Short mmCIF file of C-alpha atoms in Angstrom, two decimals:
data_model
loop_
_atom_site.label_atom_id
_atom_site.label_comp_id
_atom_site.label_asym_id
_atom_site.label_seq_id
_atom_site.Cartn_x
_atom_site.Cartn_y
_atom_site.Cartn_z
CA MET A 1 163.78 -31.25 135.86
CA SER A 2 162.12 -29.58 138.97
CA SER A 3 163.48 -26.16 137.92
CA ILE A 4 161.64 -26.32 134.45
CA LYS A 5 158.11 -25.11 134.49
CA ILE A 6 155.82 -27.32 132.21
CA TYR A 7 152.23 -26.63 132.79
CA SER A 8 149.23 -27.56 130.94
CA GLY A 9 147.89 -24.08 130.92
CA LEU A 10 150.72 -22.66 128.72
CA PHE A 11 148.61 -20.93 126.31
CA SER A 12 146.18 -19.44 128.66
CA CYS A 13 148.00 -16.11 128.32
CA LEU A 14 147.96 -16.27 124.42
CA LEU A 15 144.09 -15.92 124.00
CA MET A 16 144.44 -12.50 122.27
CA THR A 17 143.34 -12.55 118.67
CA THR A 18 145.80 -10.76 116.17
CA THR A 19 142.82 -9.60 114.30
CA LEU A 20 142.13 -6.33 115.86
CA GLN A 21 139.33 -3.67 115.46
CA VAL A 22 140.74 -0.25 114.59
CA MET A 23 139.95 2.46 117.07
CA SER A 24 140.99 5.91 117.75
CA GLN A 25 144.59 5.63 118.95
CA ASN A 26 144.28 6.74 122.42
CA SER A 27 144.72 3.52 124.34
CA ALA A 28 147.15 0.64 124.39
CA THR A 29 147.05 -3.06 125.52
CA VAL A 30 150.34 -4.36 126.97
CA TYR A 31 151.66 -7.84 126.84
CA THR A 32 154.86 -8.74 128.93
CA THR A 33 157.51 -11.50 129.48
CA ALA A 34 159.71 -10.87 132.32
CA LYS A 35 162.38 -12.67 134.17
CA GLY A 36 161.58 -13.78 137.58
CA THR A 37 157.91 -13.61 137.10
CA PRO A 38 155.21 -15.96 135.69
CA MET A 39 154.38 -13.58 132.83
CA ARG A 40 154.97 -15.01 129.50
CA LEU A 41 153.17 -13.10 126.67
CA ALA A 42 150.67 -12.13 129.43
CA GLU A 43 148.33 -9.37 128.97
CA SER A 44 149.54 -7.02 131.72
CA GLY A 45 147.58 -3.71 131.54
CA LYS A 46 146.02 -0.96 129.57
CA LEU A 47 147.33 2.44 129.08
CA GLU A 48 145.60 5.71 128.21
CA PHE A 49 147.28 8.32 126.20
CA LYS A 50 147.02 11.96 127.62
CA PRO A 51 148.40 15.26 126.64
CA PHE A 52 152.01 15.34 127.69
CA GLY A 53 154.21 17.98 125.49
CA GLN A 54 157.56 18.30 125.62
CA PRO A 55 159.52 15.69 127.63
CA VAL A 56 162.60 16.83 129.52
CA GLU A 57 165.98 15.01 129.46
CA THR A 58 165.52 13.34 132.89
CA GLN A 59 162.21 11.53 131.57
CA ILE A 60 162.86 8.13 129.88
CA CYS A 61 160.66 8.00 126.71
CA ILE A 62 159.94 5.83 123.69
CA PHE A 63 158.77 8.16 120.86
CA VAL A 64 156.42 6.69 118.14
CA ASP A 65 155.80 8.35 114.91
CA ASP A 66 153.52 6.60 112.47
CA ASP A 67 153.66 9.44 109.83
CA ARG A 68 156.94 8.02 108.81
CA SER A 69 156.91 4.43 107.41
CA PHE A 70 159.52 2.12 105.91
CA GLN A 71 159.54 -1.52 104.58
CA THR A 72 156.86 -3.76 104.45
CA PHE A 73 156.71 -6.68 106.77
CA MET A 74 156.32 -10.23 105.25
CA GLY A 75 156.27 -12.68 108.19
CA ILE A 76 158.28 -14.67 110.88
CA GLY A 77 158.83 -18.33 111.16
CA GLY A 78 161.20 -21.34 111.79
CA ALA A 79 162.91 -23.98 109.92
CA LEU A 80 161.38 -27.38 109.53
CA THR A 81 164.58 -29.25 109.27
CA ASP A 82 165.10 -33.11 109.40
CA ALA A 83 166.01 -32.79 113.13
CA SER A 84 162.86 -31.05 114.07
CA ALA A 85 160.81 -33.45 112.10
CA GLU A 86 162.29 -36.58 113.61
CA VAL A 87 161.97 -35.28 117.17
CA TYR A 88 158.31 -34.24 116.44
CA ALA A 89 157.58 -37.76 115.21
CA LYS A 90 158.76 -39.10 118.47
CA LEU A 91 156.35 -36.98 120.46
CA PRO A 92 153.16 -38.38 121.75
CA THR A 93 150.08 -37.22 119.63
CA ASP A 94 148.78 -34.73 122.12
CA LYS A 95 152.28 -33.03 122.34
CA GLN A 96 152.51 -32.98 118.41
CA ARG A 97 149.26 -31.02 118.40
CA GLU A 98 150.37 -28.85 121.21
CA LEU A 99 153.69 -27.90 119.37
CA ILE A 100 152.09 -27.16 116.13
CA LYS A 101 149.30 -25.14 117.80
CA ALA A 102 151.95 -23.14 119.97
CA TYR A 103 153.85 -22.21 116.82
CA TYR A 104 151.27 -21.77 113.96
CA ASP A 105 147.97 -20.99 115.68
CA PRO A 106 147.44 -16.97 115.34
CA VAL A 107 145.21 -16.94 118.24
CA ASN A 108 146.34 -19.64 120.81
CA GLY A 109 149.85 -19.67 119.47
CA ILE A 110 152.43 -17.14 118.26
CA GLY A 111 151.26 -17.20 114.51
CA TYR A 112 154.27 -18.18 112.62
CA ARG A 113 153.63 -17.44 108.84
CA LEU A 114 156.92 -18.37 107.20
CA ALA A 115 159.16 -21.72 106.84
CA ARG A 116 162.51 -22.69 105.67
CA THR A 117 163.67 -26.31 104.93
CA ASN A 118 166.76 -28.00 103.76
CA ILE A 119 167.44 -29.26 100.32
CA ALA A 120 169.04 -32.82 100.90
CA SER A 121 170.96 -33.17 104.24
CA CYS A 122 172.25 -30.63 106.49
CA ASP A 123 174.05 -30.74 109.99
CA PHE A 124 170.71 -31.10 111.58
CA SER A 125 170.05 -34.44 109.99
CA SER A 126 170.72 -37.93 111.39
CA GLY A 127 172.85 -38.49 108.50
CA SER A 128 174.07 -37.48 105.17
CA TYR A 129 171.83 -38.16 102.11
CA THR A 130 171.11 -36.92 98.44
CA TYR A 131 168.35 -37.32 95.91
CA VAL A 132 170.08 -38.52 92.93
CA SER A 133 172.39 -41.38 92.23
CA GLU A 134 176.19 -41.24 91.53
CA LYS A 135 177.15 -39.43 88.28
CA ASP A 136 173.53 -38.95 87.45
CA ALA A 137 174.00 -35.51 85.75
CA GLU A 138 170.60 -35.69 83.86
CA LEU A 139 168.88 -36.35 87.44
CA LYS A 140 166.89 -39.22 86.11
CA SER A 141 167.08 -40.86 89.53
CA PHE A 142 165.95 -37.67 91.37
CA ASN A 143 163.64 -38.87 94.39
CA ILE A 144 162.56 -37.22 97.60
CA GLN A 145 161.47 -40.49 99.14
CA HIS A 146 163.70 -39.91 102.19
CA ASP A 147 161.67 -36.71 102.94
CA ARG A 148 158.34 -38.53 103.16
CA GLN A 149 159.11 -40.21 106.44
CA TYR A 150 159.55 -37.25 108.56
CA LYS A 151 159.94 -33.82 107.18
CA ILE A 152 157.05 -33.74 104.67
CA PRO A 153 154.57 -34.72 107.36
CA LEU A 154 155.61 -31.98 109.55
CA ILE A 155 155.64 -29.47 106.91
CA LYS A 156 152.05 -30.45 106.02
CA ALA A 157 150.86 -30.33 109.69
CA ALA A 158 152.36 -26.86 110.24
CA THR A 159 150.83 -25.57 106.90
CA GLN A 160 147.39 -26.85 107.98
CA ALA A 161 147.66 -25.23 111.30
CA ALA A 162 148.62 -21.93 109.60
CA GLY A 163 145.50 -21.81 107.74
CA GLY A 164 146.46 -23.75 104.75
CA LYS A 165 149.09 -21.09 103.57
CA LEU A 166 152.69 -21.20 104.86
CA PRO A 167 155.31 -19.48 102.57
CA LEU A 168 158.10 -21.97 102.27
CA TYR A 169 161.67 -21.42 100.93
CA VAL A 170 164.44 -24.06 100.39
CA SER A 171 168.03 -24.03 100.92
CA PRO A 172 170.87 -26.43 99.84
CA TRP A 173 173.80 -27.23 102.22
CA SER A 174 175.74 -29.00 99.39
CA PRO A 175 175.43 -30.44 95.88
CA PRO A 176 176.00 -34.18 95.55
CA ALA A 177 179.64 -35.10 96.41
CA TRP A 178 180.42 -35.99 92.71
CA MET A 179 179.51 -32.56 91.54
CA LYS A 180 182.20 -31.06 93.69
CA ASP A 181 185.95 -30.54 93.45
CA ASN A 182 186.72 -32.38 96.76
CA ASN A 183 184.16 -35.26 96.22
CA SER A 184 182.60 -34.80 99.57
CA LEU A 185 179.32 -33.49 100.87
CA ILE A 186 181.38 -31.99 103.89
CA GLN A 187 184.44 -29.68 104.31
CA GLY A 188 183.49 -27.29 101.86
CA GLY A 189 184.67 -27.79 98.34
CA LYS A 190 183.38 -26.01 95.11
CA LEU A 191 180.78 -26.92 92.53
CA LEU A 192 182.66 -28.32 89.43
CA PRO A 193 181.88 -26.19 86.26
CA GLN A 194 180.85 -29.10 84.23
CA TYR A 195 177.93 -29.66 86.68
CA ARG A 196 176.69 -26.03 87.07
CA GLN A 197 173.65 -26.66 84.81
CA ALA A 198 172.88 -29.98 86.44
CA TRP A 199 172.82 -28.29 89.70
CA ALA A 200 170.69 -25.55 88.67
CA ASN A 201 168.14 -28.20 87.21
CA HIS A 202 168.47 -29.94 90.78
CA TYR A 203 166.77 -26.83 92.40
CA VAL A 204 163.85 -27.16 89.81
CA LYS A 205 163.49 -30.84 90.45
CA PHE A 206 163.36 -30.40 94.19
CA ILE A 207 160.73 -27.59 93.86
CA GLN A 208 158.78 -29.54 91.25
CA SER A 209 158.72 -32.70 93.66
CA TYR A 210 157.54 -30.72 96.79
CA GLU A 211 154.81 -28.88 94.73
CA ALA A 212 153.72 -32.29 93.37
CA GLU A 213 153.17 -33.18 96.98
CA GLY A 214 151.01 -30.13 97.65
CA MET A 215 153.59 -27.92 99.27
CA PRO A 216 153.95 -24.63 97.24
CA VAL A 217 157.57 -23.23 97.47
CA TRP A 218 157.74 -19.50 97.84
CA GLY A 219 161.52 -19.13 97.41
CA LEU A 220 164.97 -20.67 97.59
CA SER A 221 168.35 -19.68 98.41
CA VAL A 222 171.41 -20.28 96.26
CA GLN A 223 173.48 -21.72 99.01
CA ASN A 224 173.52 -21.96 102.87
CA GLU A 225 176.64 -20.28 104.13
CA PRO A 226 178.80 -20.05 101.03
CA MET A 227 181.93 -18.85 102.77
CA ALA A 228 182.05 -21.73 105.55
CA LYS A 229 184.18 -24.77 105.13
CA GLN A 230 182.39 -26.93 107.75
CA ARG A 231 182.76 -30.45 109.16
CA TRP A 232 179.13 -30.90 107.78
CA GLU A 233 177.53 -30.33 104.58
CA SER A 234 178.87 -27.20 102.88
CA CYS A 235 180.04 -25.67 99.52
CA ILE A 236 182.22 -22.65 98.86
CA TYR A 237 181.17 -19.58 96.55
CA THR A 238 183.22 -16.58 96.31
CA ALA A 239 181.03 -13.47 95.47
CA GLU A 240 181.94 -13.60 91.96
CA GLU A 241 181.19 -17.36 91.64
CA GLU A 242 177.70 -16.91 93.16
CA ARG A 243 177.13 -13.91 90.90
CA ASP A 244 177.95 -15.90 87.95
CA PHE A 245 176.09 -18.96 88.90
CA ILE A 246 172.99 -16.87 89.42
CA ARG A 247 173.38 -14.94 86.27
CA ASP A 248 174.26 -17.76 83.93
CA TYR A 249 172.72 -20.87 85.34
CA LEU A 250 170.34 -20.80 88.19
CA GLY A 251 168.38 -17.58 87.11
CA PRO A 252 167.79 -18.54 83.56
CA THR A 253 166.91 -22.15 84.53
CA LEU A 254 164.39 -21.05 86.96
CA GLU A 255 162.73 -18.74 84.34
CA ARG A 256 162.73 -21.50 81.66
CA SER A 257 161.12 -23.87 83.95
CA GLY A 258 158.15 -21.45 84.77
CA MET A 259 159.54 -20.46 88.17
CA GLY A 260 160.60 -16.86 87.55
CA GLU A 261 158.30 -15.73 90.31
CA LYS A 262 160.21 -17.67 92.86
CA LYS A 263 161.94 -15.28 95.30
CA LEU A 264 165.84 -16.00 94.72
CA ILE A 265 167.78 -15.15 98.02
CA ALA A 266 171.54 -14.69 97.66
CA TRP A 267 174.35 -14.87 100.30
CA ASP A 268 172.36 -16.64 103.12
CA HIS A 269 175.32 -16.21 105.41
CA ASN A 270 176.56 -13.81 108.41
CA ARG A 271 176.15 -9.97 108.38
CA ASP A 272 179.84 -9.42 108.43
CA LEU A 273 180.59 -9.95 104.80
CA LEU A 274 176.94 -9.02 103.69
CA TYR A 275 177.73 -5.64 102.03
CA GLN A 276 180.77 -6.99 100.02
CA ARG A 277 178.55 -9.95 98.80
CA ALA A 278 175.44 -8.06 98.10
CA SER A 279 177.40 -5.23 96.30
CA THR A 280 179.40 -7.72 94.06
CA LEU A 281 176.04 -9.45 93.07
CA LEU A 282 173.78 -6.45 92.60
CA LYS A 283 176.29 -4.11 90.68
CA ASP A 284 175.81 -6.65 87.92
CA ALA A 285 172.50 -5.88 86.40
CA ALA A 286 172.17 -9.21 84.49
CA ALA A 287 172.57 -11.07 87.86
CA ALA A 288 170.71 -8.61 89.86
CA ARG A 289 167.34 -8.93 87.94
CA TYR A 290 167.08 -12.60 89.29
CA VAL A 291 167.76 -11.70 93.01
CA TRP A 292 164.76 -10.86 95.17
CA GLY A 293 166.76 -10.37 98.40
CA ILE A 294 169.81 -10.83 100.42
CA GLY A 295 169.54 -13.28 103.16
CA PHE A 296 171.73 -13.32 106.41
CA HIS A 297 172.57 -15.23 109.54
CA TRP A 298 173.70 -13.88 113.08
CA TYR A 299 176.82 -16.06 113.59
CA GLU A 300 179.35 -13.32 113.09
CA THR A 301 179.72 -13.41 116.72
CA TRP A 302 181.94 -16.36 116.58
CA THR A 303 184.74 -14.02 115.47
CA GLY A 304 184.05 -11.91 118.80
CA SER A 305 182.14 -9.33 116.86
CA ALA A 306 178.82 -7.86 118.09
CA MET A 307 175.82 -8.30 115.74
CA GLN A 308 176.58 -5.79 112.75
CA PHE A 309 173.32 -4.27 111.99
CA GLU A 310 174.97 -1.40 110.16
CA ASN A 311 175.94 -3.59 107.39
CA LEU A 312 172.36 -4.28 106.78
CA LYS A 313 171.65 -0.51 106.59
CA ARG A 314 174.38 -0.10 104.09
CA VAL A 315 172.79 -2.76 101.85
CA GLN A 316 169.35 -1.31 102.37
CA GLU A 317 170.62 2.13 101.43
CA SER A 318 172.57 1.10 98.37
CA PHE A 319 170.09 -1.30 97.06
CA PRO A 320 166.69 -0.31 98.13
CA ASP A 321 164.92 -2.36 95.50
CA LYS A 322 165.98 -5.49 97.13
CA ASN A 323 164.75 -7.29 100.43
CA LEU A 324 166.58 -8.21 103.36
CA ILE A 325 165.63 -11.51 105.04
CA PHE A 326 167.01 -13.16 108.32
CA THR A 327 167.36 -16.78 107.17
CA GLU A 328 168.77 -18.40 110.29
CA GLY A 329 169.88 -18.03 113.95
CA CYS A 330 170.12 -20.33 116.95
CA VAL A 331 172.12 -20.41 120.29
CA GLU A 332 175.02 -22.80 119.88
CA LYS A 333 176.68 -25.25 122.33
CA PHE A 334 173.60 -26.82 123.69
CA ASP A 335 173.39 -27.45 127.48
CA PHE A 336 170.37 -29.03 129.01
CA LYS A 337 171.05 -27.16 132.25
CA ARG A 338 170.80 -23.78 130.29
CA VAL A 339 167.10 -24.28 129.10
CA ASN A 340 165.96 -21.66 131.60
CA ASP A 341 168.85 -19.19 130.86
CA TRP A 342 167.21 -15.78 130.27
CA THR A 343 169.89 -14.84 127.73
CA LEU A 344 168.60 -17.24 125.11
CA GLY A 345 165.57 -14.92 124.50
CA GLU A 346 167.39 -11.76 124.94
CA ARG A 347 169.73 -12.83 121.90
CA TYR A 348 166.64 -13.17 119.97
CA GLY A 349 165.06 -9.83 121.03
CA LEU A 350 168.49 -7.92 120.21
CA SER A 351 168.74 -9.49 116.70
CA MET A 352 164.87 -8.93 115.82
CA ILE A 353 164.98 -5.35 116.88
CA GLY A 354 168.10 -4.59 115.20
CA ASP A 355 167.34 -6.45 112.15
CA PHE A 356 163.88 -4.90 111.65
CA ASN A 357 165.14 -1.31 112.38
CA ALA A 358 167.83 -1.99 109.63
CA GLY A 359 165.16 -2.81 107.03
CA THR A 360 164.71 -6.45 107.24
CA VAL A 361 161.11 -7.75 105.81
CA ALA A 362 160.99 -11.15 107.22
CA TRP A 363 162.71 -13.03 109.96
CA THR A 364 163.40 -17.07 110.15
CA ASP A 365 164.42 -18.83 113.26
CA TRP A 366 166.42 -22.18 112.79
CA ASN A 367 165.12 -25.44 114.05
CA ILE A 368 161.61 -25.13 115.60
CA LEU A 369 162.12 -28.03 117.85
CA LEU A 370 165.26 -30.21 118.91
CA ASP A 371 165.60 -32.79 121.62
CA GLU A 372 167.02 -33.09 125.17
CA ASN A 373 170.65 -33.33 123.57
CA GLY A 374 170.06 -30.12 121.07
CA GLY A 375 169.89 -32.53 118.39
CA PRO A 376 169.70 -34.82 116.32
CA ASN A 377 172.88 -33.71 114.54
CA HIS A 378 175.03 -36.11 112.73
CA VAL A 379 178.30 -34.07 113.38
CA GLY A 380 177.68 -33.29 117.01
CA ASN A 381 176.86 -29.55 116.31
CA PHE A 382 174.35 -29.54 119.14
CA CYS A 383 172.10 -26.28 119.49
CA PHE A 384 169.11 -24.64 121.29
CA ALA A 385 165.76 -24.19 119.74
CA PRO A 386 163.05 -22.11 121.20
CA VAL A 387 161.26 -25.30 122.34
CA ILE A 388 163.05 -28.34 123.44
CA ALA A 389 161.30 -31.90 123.61
CA ASP A 390 162.53 -34.22 126.31
CA THR A 391 161.98 -37.50 124.54
CA ARG A 392 162.71 -39.39 127.77
CA ASN A 393 159.44 -38.44 129.19
CA GLY A 394 157.60 -36.87 126.13
CA SER A 395 157.40 -33.27 127.45
CA LEU A 396 157.95 -30.01 125.81
CA ILE A 397 160.00 -27.24 127.41
CA TYR A 398 159.30 -23.61 126.17
CA THR A 399 162.40 -21.47 126.59
CA ASN A 400 162.11 -17.87 126.84
CA ALA A 401 163.03 -17.40 123.36
CA TYR A 402 159.81 -18.81 122.13
CA TYR A 403 158.11 -16.04 123.97
CA TYR A 404 160.47 -13.38 122.85
CA ILE A 405 159.95 -14.30 119.28
CA GLY A 406 156.07 -14.39 119.96
CA HIS A 407 156.25 -10.64 120.90
CA PHE A 408 156.67 -9.90 117.35
CA SER A 409 155.16 -12.89 115.34
CA LYS A 410 151.89 -12.96 117.32
CA PHE A 411 151.05 -9.26 116.69
CA LEU A 412 152.50 -8.39 113.36
CA GLN A 413 150.29 -8.94 110.37
CA PRO A 414 151.78 -9.63 106.84
CA GLY A 415 151.83 -6.24 104.97
CA ALA A 416 152.56 -4.10 108.21
CA LYS A 417 154.73 -1.21 107.76
CA ARG A 418 157.66 -0.35 109.96
CA ILE A 419 157.30 3.04 111.55
CA VAL A 420 159.51 5.11 113.83
CA ALA A 421 160.15 4.01 117.34
CA SER A 422 163.08 5.89 119.01
CA SER A 423 164.33 5.45 122.70
CA ASN A 424 166.14 8.04 124.64
CA ARG A 425 167.85 5.48 126.75
CA ASP A 426 170.11 2.68 125.46
CA LEU A 427 168.87 0.34 128.18
CA LEU A 428 165.35 0.23 126.31
CA GLN A 429 165.60 -0.94 122.69
CA THR A 430 162.45 -0.61 120.55
CA THR A 431 160.80 -1.22 117.10
CA ALA A 432 157.35 -0.55 115.94
CA PHE A 433 154.89 -1.39 112.99
CA ARG A 434 151.68 -0.18 111.64
CA ASN A 435 149.35 -3.26 110.79
CA PRO A 436 146.99 -3.11 107.80
CA ASP A 437 144.11 -2.75 110.08
CA GLY A 438 145.61 0.48 111.59
CA THR A 439 146.81 -1.08 114.88
CA LEU A 440 150.30 -0.05 115.94
CA VAL A 441 152.57 -2.55 117.39
CA VAL A 442 155.53 -1.27 119.54
CA VAL A 443 158.13 -3.60 121.11
CA VAL A 444 160.24 -2.65 123.86
CA MET A 445 163.00 -4.85 125.31
CA ASN A 446 164.83 -4.06 128.86
CA THR A 447 168.05 -6.15 129.15
CA SER A 448 169.03 -4.24 132.49
CA ASP A 449 168.72 -5.51 135.93
CA ASN A 450 166.57 -2.34 136.66
CA THR A 451 162.79 -1.50 136.58
CA LEU A 452 162.52 1.52 134.27
CA ASP A 453 159.58 3.80 134.38
CA PHE A 454 158.99 5.43 130.83
CA GLN A 455 156.53 7.41 128.82
CA LEU A 456 155.22 5.89 125.56
CA TRP A 457 154.96 9.12 123.58
CA LYS A 458 153.15 9.94 120.41
CA ASN A 459 152.05 13.17 118.68
CA GLY A 460 152.27 15.08 122.02
CA ASN A 461 150.43 12.52 124.09
CA ALA A 462 152.00 9.97 126.31
CA ALA A 463 151.05 6.90 128.36
CA PRO A 464 153.10 5.92 131.40
CA ALA A 465 154.53 2.46 131.49
CA LYS A 466 156.99 0.49 133.59
CA SER A 467 159.50 -1.94 132.12
CA LEU A 468 160.57 -4.76 134.49
CA PRO A 469 164.14 -5.99 134.56
CA HIS A 470 165.12 -8.32 131.68
CA SER A 471 161.59 -8.08 130.06
CA MET A 472 159.94 -7.74 126.69
CA MET A 473 156.83 -5.82 126.08
CA THR A 474 154.52 -5.36 123.17
CA PHE A 475 152.18 -2.48 123.07
CA LEU A 476 149.03 -2.56 120.90
CA ILE A 477 147.90 0.90 120.26
CA ARG A 478 144.54 1.36 119.09
#
């Protein structure tokens, strides 16, 4: 524990408001998180742009061009799971307030503006559960009482801290066992044809129940990880099966129920099969009319692959009227000894930069909070979260992943447009946005062991900057 820095002044470096006054764009304020330093989202300097002209090949540069704009940014957030809610409930009251402020306060926190939660149980629940009785195809027994103990209070606390509005989308891990061909919540299995309508009705019942509790539901995904046969809650859909379920059951049922405006997210699995899934769904006009976007995770790396951002670009190019949304990612195989491991945050930085540059409009982390074991998880699939609660002493541990996410979520405003940011060195990765108030947000990540001096170049003017080893920087250009 002595190696873990926990201090009451955690948010002293987060006092920068994200509502910024538009000024002539000749200066930049810099915020830095860097390995081996105390800087965590810390204001670390101001830069002035001066005439620079043509760079030469030996000069490292980040080129910014706000005359070219792309997708509209919606928000960044995390999943409010059973596990997060149960750990939250164990915290002392002052730590509960600290956590909510850390995530959802736009001034003294990192300004989360999006949330996801599970429909019935998932692996990050203390046990399996459903909302309906055995063989109740009419859903007369439907009841969300289970969620009132932990999950609903957390969602409401987060929403209040976010200013009373927190777009929430919901995802199922499995239909009730009796609706499936393997008669089990776990180990995959498929939805039985005779229960397709009952299952479509189940989404509507869940949304109605949550909204009756004062929690508006912005959207839903069809199925979490529909190609994964897991030892926890799971259900398999081929691309054709998901297409047909959307077209013939779920889409029409949402419309008939007055929920046609809900954002329906398909796939909700890894980038590797993303184009095959998206093309099968979206080439069918009758199915595509119901689909708002394609959701994806980052776990294609389990096969030994790198993150496959090119697959996102192929979908964006082929179906530009649909949205890309990152719906889940976490670092697996929890080990308490690794809470200070700098690679945790760098995985987030790599994904967020790559995903946004490929056209992603929204980005959702997995559990916002887990305990000192990486759970609770009823099948032992223990993982990292950006914030870990040590329930043995009631403390909160902020991994560098929390700060790396904050380099985006704290400064990007809903409605921002991605603009061009181009690096001439692969050691510096970058993305950029123009906020609705006119400020430019440029994020630069250095994953190397070297300090890199570079020029932040825009329209023939440049400002000299220094990127520390294993660092993340956000430049606010005003």
